[in-house]
Short mmCIF file of C-alpha atoms in Angstrom, two decimals:
data_model
loop_
_atom_site.label_atom_id
_atom_site.label_comp_id
_atom_site.label_asym_id
_atom_site.label_seq_id
_atom_site.Cartn_x
_atom_site.Cartn_y
_atom_site.Cartn_z
CA GLU A 87 -77.78 -88.51 4.63
CA GLY A 88 -77.68 -84.77 5.15
CA GLY A 89 -75.41 -84.48 2.13
CA SER A 90 -73.29 -81.46 1.42
CA ARG A 91 -75.58 -79.09 3.34
CA HIS A 92 -75.13 -81.15 6.54
CA ARG A 93 -71.39 -81.16 6.08
CA ARG A 94 -71.38 -77.40 5.52
CA GLY A 95 -73.44 -76.98 8.68
CA CYS A 96 -71.04 -79.08 10.72
CA ARG A 97 -68.15 -77.15 9.26
CA ALA A 98 -69.76 -73.86 10.25
CA ASP A 99 -70.40 -75.13 13.79
CA MET A 100 -66.84 -76.25 14.12
CA MET A 101 -65.58 -72.83 13.00
CA LEU A 102 -67.81 -71.10 15.55
CA CYS A 103 -66.78 -73.40 18.38
CA CYS A 104 -63.11 -73.76 17.53
CA PRO A 105 -61.60 -70.82 15.69
CA PRO A 106 -59.00 -71.99 13.18
CA SER A 107 -55.41 -71.80 14.26
CA PRO A 108 -52.87 -69.96 12.09
CA SER A 109 -51.41 -72.01 9.31
CA PRO A 110 -47.95 -73.23 10.27
CA SER A 111 -46.65 -72.30 6.81
CA ARG A 112 -48.09 -68.77 6.92
CA ALA A 113 -46.39 -67.64 10.11
CA PRO A 114 -42.83 -67.69 8.72
CA ILE A 115 -44.03 -65.76 5.66
CA GLN A 116 -45.54 -63.07 7.83
CA VAL A 117 -42.43 -62.87 9.95
CA GLY A 118 -40.25 -62.64 6.80
CA ALA A 119 -42.41 -59.90 5.29
CA ALA A 120 -42.22 -57.91 8.52
CA ALA A 121 -38.45 -58.26 8.52
CA VAL A 122 -38.24 -57.08 4.92
CA MET A 123 -40.38 -54.02 5.69
CA GLU A 124 -38.28 -53.27 8.75
CA ASN A 125 -35.06 -53.52 6.74
CA ALA A 126 -36.56 -51.36 3.97
CA ALA A 127 -37.48 -48.71 6.51
CA ASP A 128 -33.95 -48.77 7.87
CA LEU A 129 -32.47 -48.48 4.38
CA ALA A 130 -34.77 -45.58 3.53
CA THR A 131 -33.58 -43.49 6.46
CA THR A 132 -30.12 -44.52 7.58
CA THR A 133 -28.02 -45.65 4.61
CA PRO A 134 -25.29 -43.09 3.83
CA CYS A 135 -23.61 -42.54 0.48
CA GLU A 136 -20.20 -44.22 0.60
CA ARG A 137 -18.61 -41.21 -1.11
CA CYS A 138 -20.02 -38.07 0.53
CA GLY A 139 -21.56 -39.71 3.62
CA GLU A 140 -24.95 -38.04 3.16
CA PRO A 141 -27.87 -40.22 4.39
CA CYS A 142 -30.01 -41.32 1.47
CA ASN A 143 -32.91 -43.57 0.56
CA ALA A 144 -30.98 -46.64 -0.52
CA LEU A 145 -33.94 -48.12 -2.39
CA LEU A 146 -34.58 -45.06 -4.55
CA LYS A 147 -31.54 -42.75 -4.54
CA LEU A 148 -28.47 -44.93 -4.16
CA ALA A 149 -26.81 -46.58 -7.15
CA THR A 150 -24.02 -49.13 -7.23
CA CYS A 151 -20.84 -48.03 -8.97
CA ALA A 152 -20.12 -50.47 -11.81
CA VAL A 153 -16.37 -50.21 -11.13
CA CYS A 154 -15.75 -50.15 -7.38
CA GLY A 155 -19.13 -51.47 -6.21
CA LYS A 156 -19.76 -48.68 -3.71
CA LYS A 157 -23.22 -47.32 -2.97
CA ILE A 158 -23.33 -43.74 -4.29
CA CYS A 159 -25.97 -41.01 -4.43
CA GLY A 160 -27.01 -39.00 -7.47
CA LYS A 161 -24.65 -36.13 -6.62
CA CYS A 162 -21.64 -38.45 -6.57
CA SER A 163 -22.52 -40.53 -9.67
CA VAL A 164 -22.30 -40.01 -13.41
CA LYS A 165 -23.16 -42.26 -16.33
CA THR A 166 -20.46 -43.34 -18.74
CA VAL A 167 -19.29 -46.37 -20.70
CA VAL A 168 -17.23 -48.89 -18.73
CA PRO A 169 -14.57 -50.42 -21.01
CA PRO A 170 -13.61 -54.13 -20.82
CA GLY A 171 -11.57 -55.01 -17.76
CA GLU A 172 -12.53 -51.89 -15.83
CA GLY A 173 -15.85 -53.05 -14.41
CA LYS A 174 -16.42 -54.94 -11.21
CA SER A 175 -15.08 -58.51 -11.54
CA GLY A 176 -13.47 -57.57 -14.86
CA THR A 177 -16.75 -56.96 -16.72
CA SER A 178 -17.77 -54.11 -19.03
CA SER A 179 -21.00 -52.21 -19.72
CA ASP A 180 -21.20 -53.55 -23.30
CA GLY A 181 -21.17 -50.06 -24.80
CA LYS A 182 -23.98 -48.74 -22.58
CA ALA A 183 -23.65 -45.85 -20.15
CA VAL A 184 -23.96 -46.97 -16.51
CA ALA A 185 -23.58 -45.25 -13.14
CA VAL A 186 -20.04 -44.86 -11.75
CA CYS A 187 -18.33 -42.59 -9.22
CA GLU A 188 -18.04 -39.11 -10.70
CA GLU A 189 -14.67 -38.15 -9.19
CA ASP A 190 -12.71 -41.42 -9.06
CA CYS A 191 -14.02 -44.08 -11.43
CA GLY A 192 -15.83 -41.92 -14.01
CA PRO A 193 -12.92 -39.94 -15.52
CA ALA A 194 -10.69 -43.00 -15.79
CA CYS A 195 -13.44 -45.06 -17.46
CA ALA A 196 -14.39 -42.26 -19.87
CA ALA A 197 -10.78 -41.63 -20.88
CA LYS A 198 -10.06 -45.31 -21.53
CA ALA A 199 -13.37 -45.86 -23.36
CA ALA A 200 -12.68 -42.84 -25.58
CA ALA A 201 -9.16 -44.10 -26.31
CA ASN A 202 -10.51 -47.55 -27.24
CA PHE A 203 -13.20 -45.97 -29.42
CA ARG A 204 -10.67 -43.76 -31.18
CA GLU A 205 -8.06 -46.48 -31.65
CA ALA A 206 -10.47 -48.98 -33.20
CA LEU A 207 -12.08 -46.59 -35.71
CA VAL A 208 -8.90 -44.74 -36.71
CA ALA A 209 -7.08 -48.02 -37.39
CA SER A 210 -9.97 -49.55 -39.33
CA HIS A 211 -10.84 -46.57 -41.51
CA GLY A 212 -7.21 -45.66 -42.07
CA ALA A 213 -6.45 -49.18 -43.31
CA ASN A 214 -9.45 -49.13 -45.65
CA ALA A 215 -8.41 -45.79 -47.15
CA ALA A 216 -4.81 -46.90 -47.55
CA ALA A 217 -5.96 -50.07 -49.31
CA PHE A 218 -8.07 -48.08 -51.77
CA ALA A 219 -5.29 -45.55 -52.39
CA ALA A 220 -2.86 -48.38 -53.13
CA GLY A 221 -5.04 -50.82 -55.06
CA GLY A 222 -8.12 -48.92 -56.21
CA ALA A 223 -11.68 -50.22 -56.18
CA ASP A 224 -10.65 -53.89 -56.44
CA ALA A 225 -8.76 -53.69 -53.14
CA THR A 226 -11.90 -52.66 -51.26
CA ALA A 227 -14.52 -54.72 -53.09
CA GLY A 228 -15.19 -57.01 -50.12
CA LEU A 229 -15.14 -54.45 -47.30
CA TYR A 230 -18.89 -54.39 -46.67
CA ALA A 231 -20.14 -57.80 -47.82
CA ARG A 232 -23.76 -58.85 -47.55
CA PRO A 233 -24.52 -60.09 -44.00
CA GLY A 234 -25.94 -63.50 -43.33
CA ALA A 235 -29.60 -64.28 -42.90
CA ALA A 236 -31.28 -61.84 -40.51
CA GLU A 237 -33.14 -63.26 -37.53
CA ALA A 238 -36.58 -61.77 -36.94
CA ASP A 239 -37.85 -61.07 -33.44
CA CYS A 240 -40.92 -63.29 -33.00
CA GLY A 241 -41.92 -61.99 -29.56
CA TYR A 242 -45.41 -60.73 -28.86
CA GLY A 243 -44.35 -57.07 -28.70
CA ALA A 244 -42.42 -57.14 -31.99
CA THR A 245 -45.21 -59.04 -33.74
CA ALA A 246 -47.84 -56.56 -32.53
CA GLN A 247 -45.68 -53.67 -33.71
CA ARG A 248 -45.38 -55.19 -37.17
CA LEU A 249 -49.10 -55.95 -37.44
CA ALA A 250 -50.37 -52.58 -36.14
CA PRO A 251 -50.08 -50.73 -39.50
CA LEU A 252 -51.78 -53.64 -41.26
CA ALA A 253 -54.63 -53.57 -38.75
CA VAL A 254 -55.15 -49.83 -39.26
CA LYS A 255 -55.14 -50.29 -43.04
CA ALA A 256 -57.59 -53.19 -42.79
CA LEU A 257 -60.01 -51.03 -40.78
CA GLN A 258 -59.85 -48.31 -43.42
CA VAL A 259 -60.43 -50.78 -46.28
CA ALA A 260 -63.34 -52.33 -44.41
CA GLY A 261 -65.09 -48.95 -44.22
CA TYR A 262 -64.20 -48.08 -40.63
CA SER A 263 -62.11 -44.99 -41.45
CA GLU A 264 -64.03 -43.05 -38.78
CA VAL A 265 -62.69 -45.46 -36.16
CA VAL A 266 -59.13 -44.83 -37.29
CA TYR A 267 -59.73 -41.08 -37.35
CA ALA A 268 -61.24 -41.19 -33.86
CA TYR A 269 -58.23 -43.14 -32.57
CA ARG A 270 -55.83 -40.56 -33.97
CA ILE A 271 -57.81 -37.72 -32.43
CA ALA A 272 -57.90 -39.52 -29.08
CA GLU A 273 -54.14 -40.01 -29.26
CA GLY A 274 -53.15 -36.54 -30.47
CA GLY A 275 -56.02 -34.30 -29.32
CA ILE A 276 -56.63 -30.95 -30.95
CA VAL A 277 -53.01 -30.87 -32.14
CA ALA A 278 -53.78 -33.82 -34.43
CA VAL A 279 -56.63 -31.85 -36.02
CA LEU A 280 -55.02 -28.42 -36.41
CA LEU A 281 -51.37 -29.18 -37.17
CA SER A 282 -50.30 -30.97 -40.32
CA PRO A 283 -47.75 -33.80 -39.98
CA THR A 284 -45.10 -31.60 -41.62
CA PHE A 285 -45.71 -28.74 -39.21
CA ARG A 286 -45.66 -31.09 -36.21
CA VAL A 287 -42.24 -32.42 -37.26
CA PHE A 288 -40.94 -28.87 -37.68
CA ALA A 289 -42.35 -27.80 -34.31
CA GLU A 290 -40.84 -30.80 -32.50
CA ARG A 291 -37.42 -29.89 -33.85
CA LEU A 292 -37.73 -26.20 -33.07
CA LEU A 293 -39.23 -26.49 -29.57
CA PRO A 294 -36.02 -27.37 -27.66
CA MET A 295 -34.40 -24.12 -28.82
CA LEU A 296 -37.58 -22.05 -28.64
CA SER A 297 -38.73 -23.13 -25.17
CA LYS A 298 -35.86 -21.58 -23.22
CA HIS A 299 -36.18 -18.29 -25.09
CA VAL A 300 -39.93 -18.10 -24.40
CA THR A 301 -39.17 -18.50 -20.69
CA THR A 302 -36.43 -15.86 -20.91
CA ALA A 303 -38.85 -13.49 -22.65
CA GLY A 304 -41.03 -13.58 -19.54
CA LYS A 305 -43.78 -16.00 -20.49
CA ALA A 306 -44.51 -19.31 -18.79
CA THR A 307 -46.82 -21.73 -20.59
CA ASP A 308 -50.20 -22.47 -19.03
CA GLN A 309 -49.49 -26.21 -19.10
CA LYS A 310 -46.73 -27.56 -16.87
CA ARG A 311 -46.84 -31.30 -17.53
CA ALA A 312 -44.34 -32.82 -19.94
CA GLY A 313 -45.97 -33.21 -23.32
CA ALA A 314 -48.78 -30.74 -22.66
CA LYS A 315 -46.26 -27.90 -22.35
CA GLU A 316 -44.72 -28.75 -25.72
CA ALA A 317 -48.16 -29.10 -27.33
CA GLU A 318 -49.17 -25.65 -26.12
CA LEU A 319 -45.96 -24.11 -27.43
CA ALA A 320 -46.51 -25.81 -30.81
CA LEU A 321 -50.03 -24.35 -30.96
CA ARG A 322 -48.74 -20.88 -30.09
CA LEU A 323 -46.22 -21.18 -32.90
CA TYR A 324 -48.97 -22.38 -35.26
CA TYR A 325 -51.32 -19.47 -34.57
CA PHE A 326 -48.47 -16.97 -34.81
CA ALA A 327 -47.43 -18.44 -38.20
CA CYS A 328 -51.03 -18.28 -39.43
CA GLY A 329 -51.23 -14.62 -38.48
CA GLU A 330 -47.96 -13.86 -40.26
CA ALA A 331 -49.12 -15.67 -43.40
CA VAL A 332 -52.42 -13.78 -43.47
CA GLN A 333 -50.64 -10.47 -42.93
CA ARG A 334 -48.28 -11.17 -45.84
CA LEU A 335 -51.24 -11.84 -48.11
CA ARG A 336 -52.90 -8.60 -47.00
CA ASP A 337 -49.72 -6.66 -47.68
CA GLY A 338 -49.46 -8.16 -51.16
CA HIS A 339 -46.24 -10.16 -50.52
CA GLU A 340 -47.43 -13.38 -52.11
CA GLY A 341 -44.13 -13.95 -53.88
CA GLU A 342 -40.69 -14.29 -52.35
CA ASP A 343 -38.39 -11.33 -51.89
CA LEU A 344 -34.92 -12.55 -52.80
CA GLY A 345 -33.29 -9.24 -51.89
CA GLY A 346 -31.81 -8.67 -55.36
CA ALA A 347 -30.03 -12.02 -55.47
CA LYS A 348 -28.64 -13.03 -58.86
CA PRO A 349 -29.77 -16.23 -60.58
CA CYS A 350 -27.56 -19.23 -59.92
CA SER A 351 -25.20 -20.22 -62.72
CA ASP A 352 -25.63 -23.46 -64.63
CA ASP A 353 -22.24 -24.74 -63.44
CA VAL A 354 -23.22 -24.38 -59.79
CA LEU A 355 -26.61 -26.01 -60.42
CA ASP A 356 -24.92 -28.92 -62.20
CA ALA A 357 -22.51 -29.40 -59.28
CA LEU A 358 -25.34 -29.28 -56.73
CA GLY A 359 -27.31 -31.81 -58.74
CA ARG A 360 -24.31 -34.09 -58.99
CA TRP A 361 -23.51 -34.19 -55.28
CA ILE A 362 -26.98 -34.34 -53.80
CA GLY A 363 -27.12 -38.11 -54.32
CA PRO A 364 -24.51 -39.07 -51.68
CA THR A 365 -26.39 -37.01 -49.06
CA GLN A 366 -29.31 -39.46 -49.41
CA TRP A 367 -27.47 -42.76 -48.94
CA LEU A 368 -27.48 -42.65 -45.15
CA TYR A 369 -31.12 -41.55 -44.99
CA ALA A 370 -32.12 -44.56 -47.10
CA ALA A 371 -30.03 -46.99 -45.03
CA HIS A 372 -31.66 -45.68 -41.84
CA GLU A 373 -35.09 -46.69 -43.21
CA LEU A 374 -34.23 -50.40 -42.99
CA SER A 375 -36.59 -51.99 -40.47
CA ALA A 376 -36.21 -55.10 -38.35
CA PRO A 377 -34.70 -57.62 -38.74
CA GLN A 378 -32.33 -55.73 -41.09
CA ALA A 379 -31.97 -52.75 -38.71
CA THR A 380 -28.41 -53.70 -37.70
CA PRO A 381 -25.03 -51.99 -38.25
CA GLU A 382 -23.94 -54.71 -40.70
CA TRP A 383 -27.05 -54.44 -42.85
CA GLY A 384 -27.03 -50.63 -42.73
CA ALA A 385 -23.41 -50.41 -43.94
CA TRP A 386 -24.02 -53.06 -46.62
CA TYR A 387 -27.08 -51.24 -47.95
CA CYS A 388 -25.21 -47.93 -47.99
CA ALA A 389 -22.42 -49.64 -49.95
CA ARG A 390 -24.95 -50.99 -52.46
CA LEU A 391 -26.45 -47.53 -52.97
CA ALA A 392 -22.99 -46.03 -53.47
CA ASP A 393 -22.05 -48.68 -56.00
CA ALA A 394 -25.30 -48.19 -57.93
CA ALA A 395 -24.77 -44.41 -58.00
CA GLY A 396 -21.68 -44.61 -60.20
CA GLY A 397 -19.27 -47.25 -58.97
CA TRP A 398 -18.41 -45.69 -55.60
CA ARG A 399 -16.64 -47.99 -53.13
CA LEU A 400 -17.56 -47.55 -49.48
CA VAL A 401 -14.41 -46.99 -47.41
CA ALA A 402 -15.95 -46.07 -44.03
CA CYS A 403 -19.46 -46.02 -42.58
CA VAL A 404 -20.60 -45.16 -39.04
CA GLY A 405 -24.18 -44.95 -37.79
CA ALA A 406 -26.15 -45.93 -40.89
CA SER A 407 -28.69 -48.18 -39.13
CA ARG A 408 -31.34 -47.49 -36.52
CA ALA A 409 -29.57 -49.81 -34.10
CA GLU A 410 -26.77 -47.23 -33.80
CA ASP A 411 -28.98 -44.21 -33.08
CA PHE A 412 -28.09 -44.07 -29.39
CA ARG A 413 -24.40 -44.95 -29.85
CA LEU A 414 -23.34 -42.07 -32.08
CA ALA A 415 -21.20 -40.44 -29.43
CA VAL A 416 -17.57 -40.48 -28.34
CA PRO A 417 -17.43 -41.73 -24.72
CA GLY A 418 -16.65 -38.96 -22.29
CA LEU A 419 -17.93 -36.73 -19.50
CA PRO A 420 -20.10 -35.61 -21.18
CA PRO A 421 -20.08 -37.70 -24.39
CA THR A 422 -19.53 -35.91 -27.68
CA ARG A 423 -22.38 -36.60 -30.09
CA PHE A 424 -21.98 -36.71 -33.87
CA PRO A 425 -24.28 -37.59 -36.81
CA ALA A 426 -23.95 -40.62 -39.08
CA TRP A 427 -21.35 -40.35 -41.85
CA CYS A 428 -19.70 -42.37 -44.60
CA LEU A 429 -16.71 -42.10 -46.93
CA ALA A 430 -16.75 -43.49 -50.47
CA ALA A 431 -14.19 -43.31 -53.27
CA ARG A 432 -13.69 -44.12 -56.92
CA ALA A 433 -11.07 -43.32 -59.55
CA GLY A 434 -9.58 -39.92 -58.77
CA GLU A 435 -12.24 -38.67 -56.35
CA ALA A 436 -13.83 -39.35 -52.97
CA VAL A 437 -16.92 -38.09 -51.15
CA LEU A 438 -17.40 -37.67 -47.40
CA ALA A 439 -21.16 -37.54 -46.70
CA VAL A 440 -22.86 -36.57 -43.42
CA ARG A 441 -26.50 -37.30 -42.58
CA GLY A 442 -28.87 -34.60 -41.31
CA SER A 443 -30.96 -34.52 -38.15
CA THR A 444 -32.63 -37.92 -37.73
CA THR A 445 -32.21 -39.07 -34.13
CA PRO A 446 -32.76 -37.40 -30.73
CA GLY A 447 -28.98 -37.20 -30.40
CA ASP A 448 -28.79 -35.22 -33.64
CA TRP A 449 -31.26 -32.68 -32.31
CA ALA A 450 -29.27 -32.44 -29.10
CA ILE A 451 -26.35 -31.30 -31.27
CA ASN A 452 -28.56 -28.61 -32.80
CA SER A 453 -29.69 -27.41 -29.38
CA ASP A 454 -26.12 -27.26 -28.06
CA ALA A 455 -25.70 -23.85 -29.69
CA ASP A 456 -23.01 -22.15 -27.60
CA GLU A 457 -20.67 -19.91 -29.60
CA VAL A 458 -17.06 -21.15 -29.45
CA PRO A 459 -13.77 -20.12 -31.12
CA PHE A 460 -13.18 -21.99 -34.36
CA LEU A 461 -9.42 -22.18 -33.81
CA ASN A 462 -7.68 -23.39 -30.68
CA ASP A 463 -5.57 -21.12 -28.49
CA GLY A 464 -2.10 -20.72 -29.92
CA ASP A 465 -3.00 -21.36 -33.58
CA ALA A 466 -1.22 -19.14 -36.07
CA ASP A 467 -4.45 -17.76 -37.55
CA GLU A 468 -6.21 -17.35 -34.23
CA ASP A 469 -8.88 -14.65 -34.54
CA PRO A 470 -11.55 -13.96 -31.87
CA GLU A 471 -14.06 -13.12 -34.62
CA LEU A 472 -13.80 -16.60 -36.14
CA THR A 473 -16.46 -18.45 -34.14
CA ALA A 474 -18.77 -21.40 -34.79
CA HIS A 475 -21.78 -23.29 -33.44
CA GLY A 476 -20.39 -25.26 -30.48
CA GLY A 477 -22.36 -28.49 -30.93
CA ILE A 478 -21.70 -28.68 -34.68
CA LEU A 479 -17.99 -27.88 -34.29
CA ARG A 480 -17.55 -30.57 -31.63
CA ALA A 481 -19.37 -33.06 -33.87
CA ALA A 482 -17.08 -32.19 -36.80
CA LYS A 483 -13.96 -32.69 -34.68
CA ALA A 484 -15.32 -35.98 -33.31
CA ILE A 485 -15.83 -37.38 -36.83
CA LEU A 486 -12.42 -36.22 -38.03
CA ASN A 487 -10.28 -37.04 -35.00
CA ASP A 488 -12.11 -39.67 -32.95
CA CYS A 489 -13.76 -41.61 -35.80
CA GLY A 490 -10.70 -41.56 -38.05
CA ALA A 491 -12.16 -39.61 -40.98
CA ALA A 492 -9.25 -37.14 -41.07
CA ALA A 493 -6.63 -39.90 -41.33
CA ALA A 494 -8.62 -41.66 -44.06
CA VAL A 495 -9.20 -38.47 -46.07
CA ASP A 496 -5.56 -37.40 -45.77
CA ALA A 497 -4.44 -40.82 -47.03
CA LEU A 498 -6.60 -40.34 -50.12
CA ARG A 499 -5.54 -36.72 -50.69
CA ALA A 500 -1.90 -37.72 -50.42
CA LYS A 501 -2.42 -39.91 -53.50
CA GLY A 502 -3.92 -37.02 -55.47
CA ILE A 503 -7.56 -38.04 -54.94
CA HIS A 504 -9.86 -35.01 -54.87
CA VAL A 505 -12.19 -35.02 -51.83
CA THR A 506 -15.66 -33.46 -51.72
CA VAL A 507 -17.57 -33.11 -48.43
CA VAL A 508 -21.39 -33.05 -48.64
CA GLY A 509 -24.28 -32.98 -46.18
CA HIS A 510 -27.87 -31.96 -45.64
CA SER A 511 -29.30 -29.91 -42.76
CA LEU A 512 -27.22 -30.68 -39.65
CA GLY A 513 -24.95 -32.75 -41.90
CA ALA A 514 -24.31 -29.70 -44.06
CA GLY A 515 -23.20 -27.67 -41.05
CA VAL A 516 -20.87 -30.46 -39.97
CA ALA A 517 -19.58 -30.78 -43.55
CA VAL A 518 -18.76 -27.05 -43.73
CA LEU A 519 -16.72 -27.12 -40.52
CA MET A 520 -15.01 -30.42 -41.44
CA THR A 521 -13.95 -28.85 -44.75
CA ALA A 522 -12.54 -25.83 -42.92
CA LEU A 523 -10.62 -28.08 -40.52
CA LEU A 524 -9.30 -30.36 -43.28
CA ASN A 525 -8.04 -27.41 -45.32
CA GLN A 526 -5.89 -26.21 -42.43
CA ASN A 527 -3.38 -28.77 -43.69
CA THR A 528 -1.93 -26.70 -46.54
CA THR A 529 0.40 -29.46 -47.75
CA LEU A 530 -2.54 -31.40 -49.25
CA PRO A 531 -5.09 -30.40 -51.92
CA ASN A 532 -8.07 -28.48 -50.58
CA ALA A 533 -11.34 -30.27 -50.02
CA ARG A 534 -14.51 -28.87 -51.55
CA CYS A 535 -17.90 -28.69 -49.76
CA TYR A 536 -21.51 -28.64 -50.98
CA GLY A 537 -24.10 -28.09 -48.27
CA TYR A 538 -27.86 -28.43 -48.72
CA ALA A 539 -30.03 -26.43 -46.28
CA THR A 540 -26.91 -25.49 -44.33
CA PRO A 541 -27.76 -24.15 -40.85
CA ALA A 542 -26.32 -20.92 -39.50
CA CYS A 543 -23.18 -22.35 -37.92
CA VAL A 544 -20.32 -19.84 -38.43
CA SER A 545 -19.72 -16.16 -37.77
CA PRO A 546 -19.77 -13.69 -40.72
CA PRO A 547 -15.94 -13.35 -40.86
CA LEU A 548 -15.54 -17.13 -40.96
CA ALA A 549 -18.27 -17.45 -43.60
CA GLU A 550 -16.44 -14.90 -45.74
CA ARG A 551 -13.23 -16.90 -45.43
CA LEU A 552 -14.96 -20.14 -46.49
CA LYS A 553 -16.54 -18.79 -49.70
CA LYS A 554 -13.79 -20.18 -51.90
CA THR A 555 -14.32 -23.79 -50.85
CA VAL A 556 -17.95 -23.97 -49.67
CA THR A 557 -21.17 -23.76 -51.69
CA SER A 558 -24.37 -23.58 -49.64
CA CYS A 559 -27.74 -24.30 -51.25
CA VAL A 560 -30.92 -22.80 -49.70
CA LEU A 561 -34.34 -23.63 -51.12
CA ARG A 562 -36.63 -20.57 -51.09
CA ASP A 563 -37.76 -19.71 -47.53
CA ASP A 564 -36.47 -22.88 -45.83
CA ALA A 565 -36.37 -22.27 -42.08
CA VAL A 566 -33.30 -24.41 -41.26
CA PRO A 567 -30.66 -22.07 -42.79
CA ARG A 568 -32.27 -19.15 -40.94
CA LEU A 569 -32.56 -20.94 -37.60
CA SER A 570 -30.14 -19.57 -35.01
CA GLU A 571 -30.12 -18.61 -31.35
CA LYS A 572 -30.57 -14.95 -32.26
CA HIS A 573 -33.57 -15.65 -34.48
CA CYS A 574 -35.11 -18.02 -31.91
CA ALA A 575 -34.88 -15.30 -29.28
CA ARG A 576 -36.62 -12.84 -31.62
CA LEU A 577 -39.30 -15.42 -32.51
CA ALA A 578 -39.91 -16.10 -28.80
CA ARG A 579 -40.45 -12.39 -28.11
CA GLU A 580 -42.94 -12.17 -30.97
CA ILE A 581 -44.82 -15.27 -29.75
CA VAL A 582 -45.06 -13.77 -26.25
CA ALA A 583 -46.39 -10.50 -27.73
CA ASP A 584 -48.99 -12.51 -29.68
CA ASP A 585 -50.51 -13.99 -26.49
CA GLU A 586 -53.88 -12.21 -26.79
CA ASN A 587 -54.44 -13.34 -30.37
CA TYR A 588 -53.45 -16.91 -29.43
CA ARG A 589 -56.00 -17.10 -26.64
CA GLU A 590 -58.79 -15.69 -28.80
CA ARG A 591 -58.15 -18.01 -31.73
CA PHE A 592 -57.52 -21.07 -29.62
CA ALA A 593 -60.74 -20.59 -27.62
CA LYS A 594 -62.68 -20.44 -30.89
CA ASP A 595 -61.01 -23.55 -32.28
CA ARG A 596 -61.36 -25.46 -29.01
CA ALA A 597 -65.14 -24.93 -29.01
CA ALA A 598 -65.33 -26.13 -32.60
CA TYR A 599 -63.11 -29.11 -31.76
CA SER A 600 -65.35 -30.17 -28.86
CA GLN A 601 -68.39 -30.06 -31.11
CA HIS A 602 -66.52 -31.93 -33.84
CA VAL A 603 -65.53 -34.78 -31.50
CA LYS A 604 -69.16 -35.27 -30.51
CA GLN A 605 -70.19 -35.59 -34.16
CA ILE A 606 -67.45 -37.84 -35.55
CA GLY A 607 -68.94 -40.03 -38.25
CA ARG A 608 -71.95 -37.76 -38.79
CA LYS A 609 -70.37 -34.60 -40.19
CA GLU A 610 -67.20 -33.91 -42.14
CA GLY A 611 -64.53 -31.54 -40.85
CA MET A 612 -64.34 -29.09 -37.95
CA VAL A 613 -66.54 -25.97 -38.33
CA HIS A 614 -66.75 -22.88 -36.14
CA ALA A 615 -70.08 -22.03 -34.54
CA ASP A 616 -70.35 -18.71 -36.38
CA ALA A 617 -69.46 -20.17 -39.77
CA PRO A 618 -72.13 -20.06 -42.49
CA PRO A 619 -74.02 -23.33 -42.96
CA PRO A 620 -72.91 -25.52 -45.85
CA PRO A 621 -74.96 -25.31 -49.05
CA PRO A 622 -77.72 -27.91 -49.40
CA PRO A 623 -76.99 -30.91 -51.60
CA PRO A 624 -78.21 -30.68 -55.20
CA PRO A 625 -81.63 -32.21 -55.89
CA PRO A 626 -81.63 -35.72 -57.31
CA PRO A 627 -82.00 -35.95 -61.09
#
């Protein structure tokens, strides 16, 4: 009759008198865990790399070669695409770069993957161009048909990503705009307050080139962590630009000094207006979101835009969709990156369009700014003064030779079809060099190029030689055509010299920002402590 309390008391007495014995099922688990820890300790100290023999931490530093299966360290491994039949047990890496042995397996895999890549695209695009040259638009009407029904990803992550913009908009409509503003400030910090979205995009694209020159100029940023270092450099650029703008206003240079340039002729303006449309097709196709963000849907949408723009027939298209952002590279050691491009044709003319900087790979091309000879050793017109931007030149050659654009364009030119090459930003630089390379074949009609915001990608002697076939359009004081390694080095030196002004202005803004964060929802805007007070509101009527 003691109930549960009596039973608890007896249980407590029993535990005091007879300590519980270990559970028979727990002992093997403990022994197994000890063995695992012992083996892990052995692996961490005694496992050698099967290539160089250096002892390594097998759990953290050793990778398994996807071809031979050996355990290799970081010094002996490299990432590349493993083509079908080359992987362990006859498998492949499905187009993804995986770790392989750098000396033995890597070169063979890269060479075969590049050959497969080249063979497939050259054959496909060459056949499409030959079909159009022989039969016209009707022969290529069904090349890029509408894909079947797209399947949406219904997982929790994808659903949350789709609903996030709707949730933010709902909060704003419901009167909680301060909550949304506070979230953006918490996410972006003072950068989100000071820098406009346009300036942040510009800074992100400029920082990879600017960062190394700032270090070379003898200035290390105060912040060392990834992200904080870039944010500080963006702020330094912002304050320097503000100072330059104010100085120009003080000096009375409100307008733009065109250096005595003559007005553009109506014929050139008409041509630029005519060819700017194809430069936008690939940008629009890249905006397709899931579930239509696939290569098939991207190419189909690009074909629809081309057809609506005047009856163009899409002959080739590579990299239009977001799904291809990280695959726009020819396999190799290292891989050769190139931007998205497409080729369209209609009666008597064709257009080869190249997209501008959109993906991280595109900006890697911009940053790869070594100066290289335009012509190969042994060419008849070899001239050491004819040089070009290394990353852009390699991208142009990859599109022409590895993606099959040269074979397709030559097939069209052989039938008397006039070819125009167009591009914007990075795409314009690639278009200029592709035009120069295509026109080396003097047996075919010359291609013509129109570049919009063309970057500085050729030496002055080469630019002079290309004047007859290339028209470059620059809008006012656009920074992209003026962006080069030389100018980045000069800008870095000026930013370093502006260090004192940066610290003074940033300290003032940081104090105002701290006060602003404390008063979110109570006061509008960020105001400096020494600023005059706002005028009082007008009296009620």
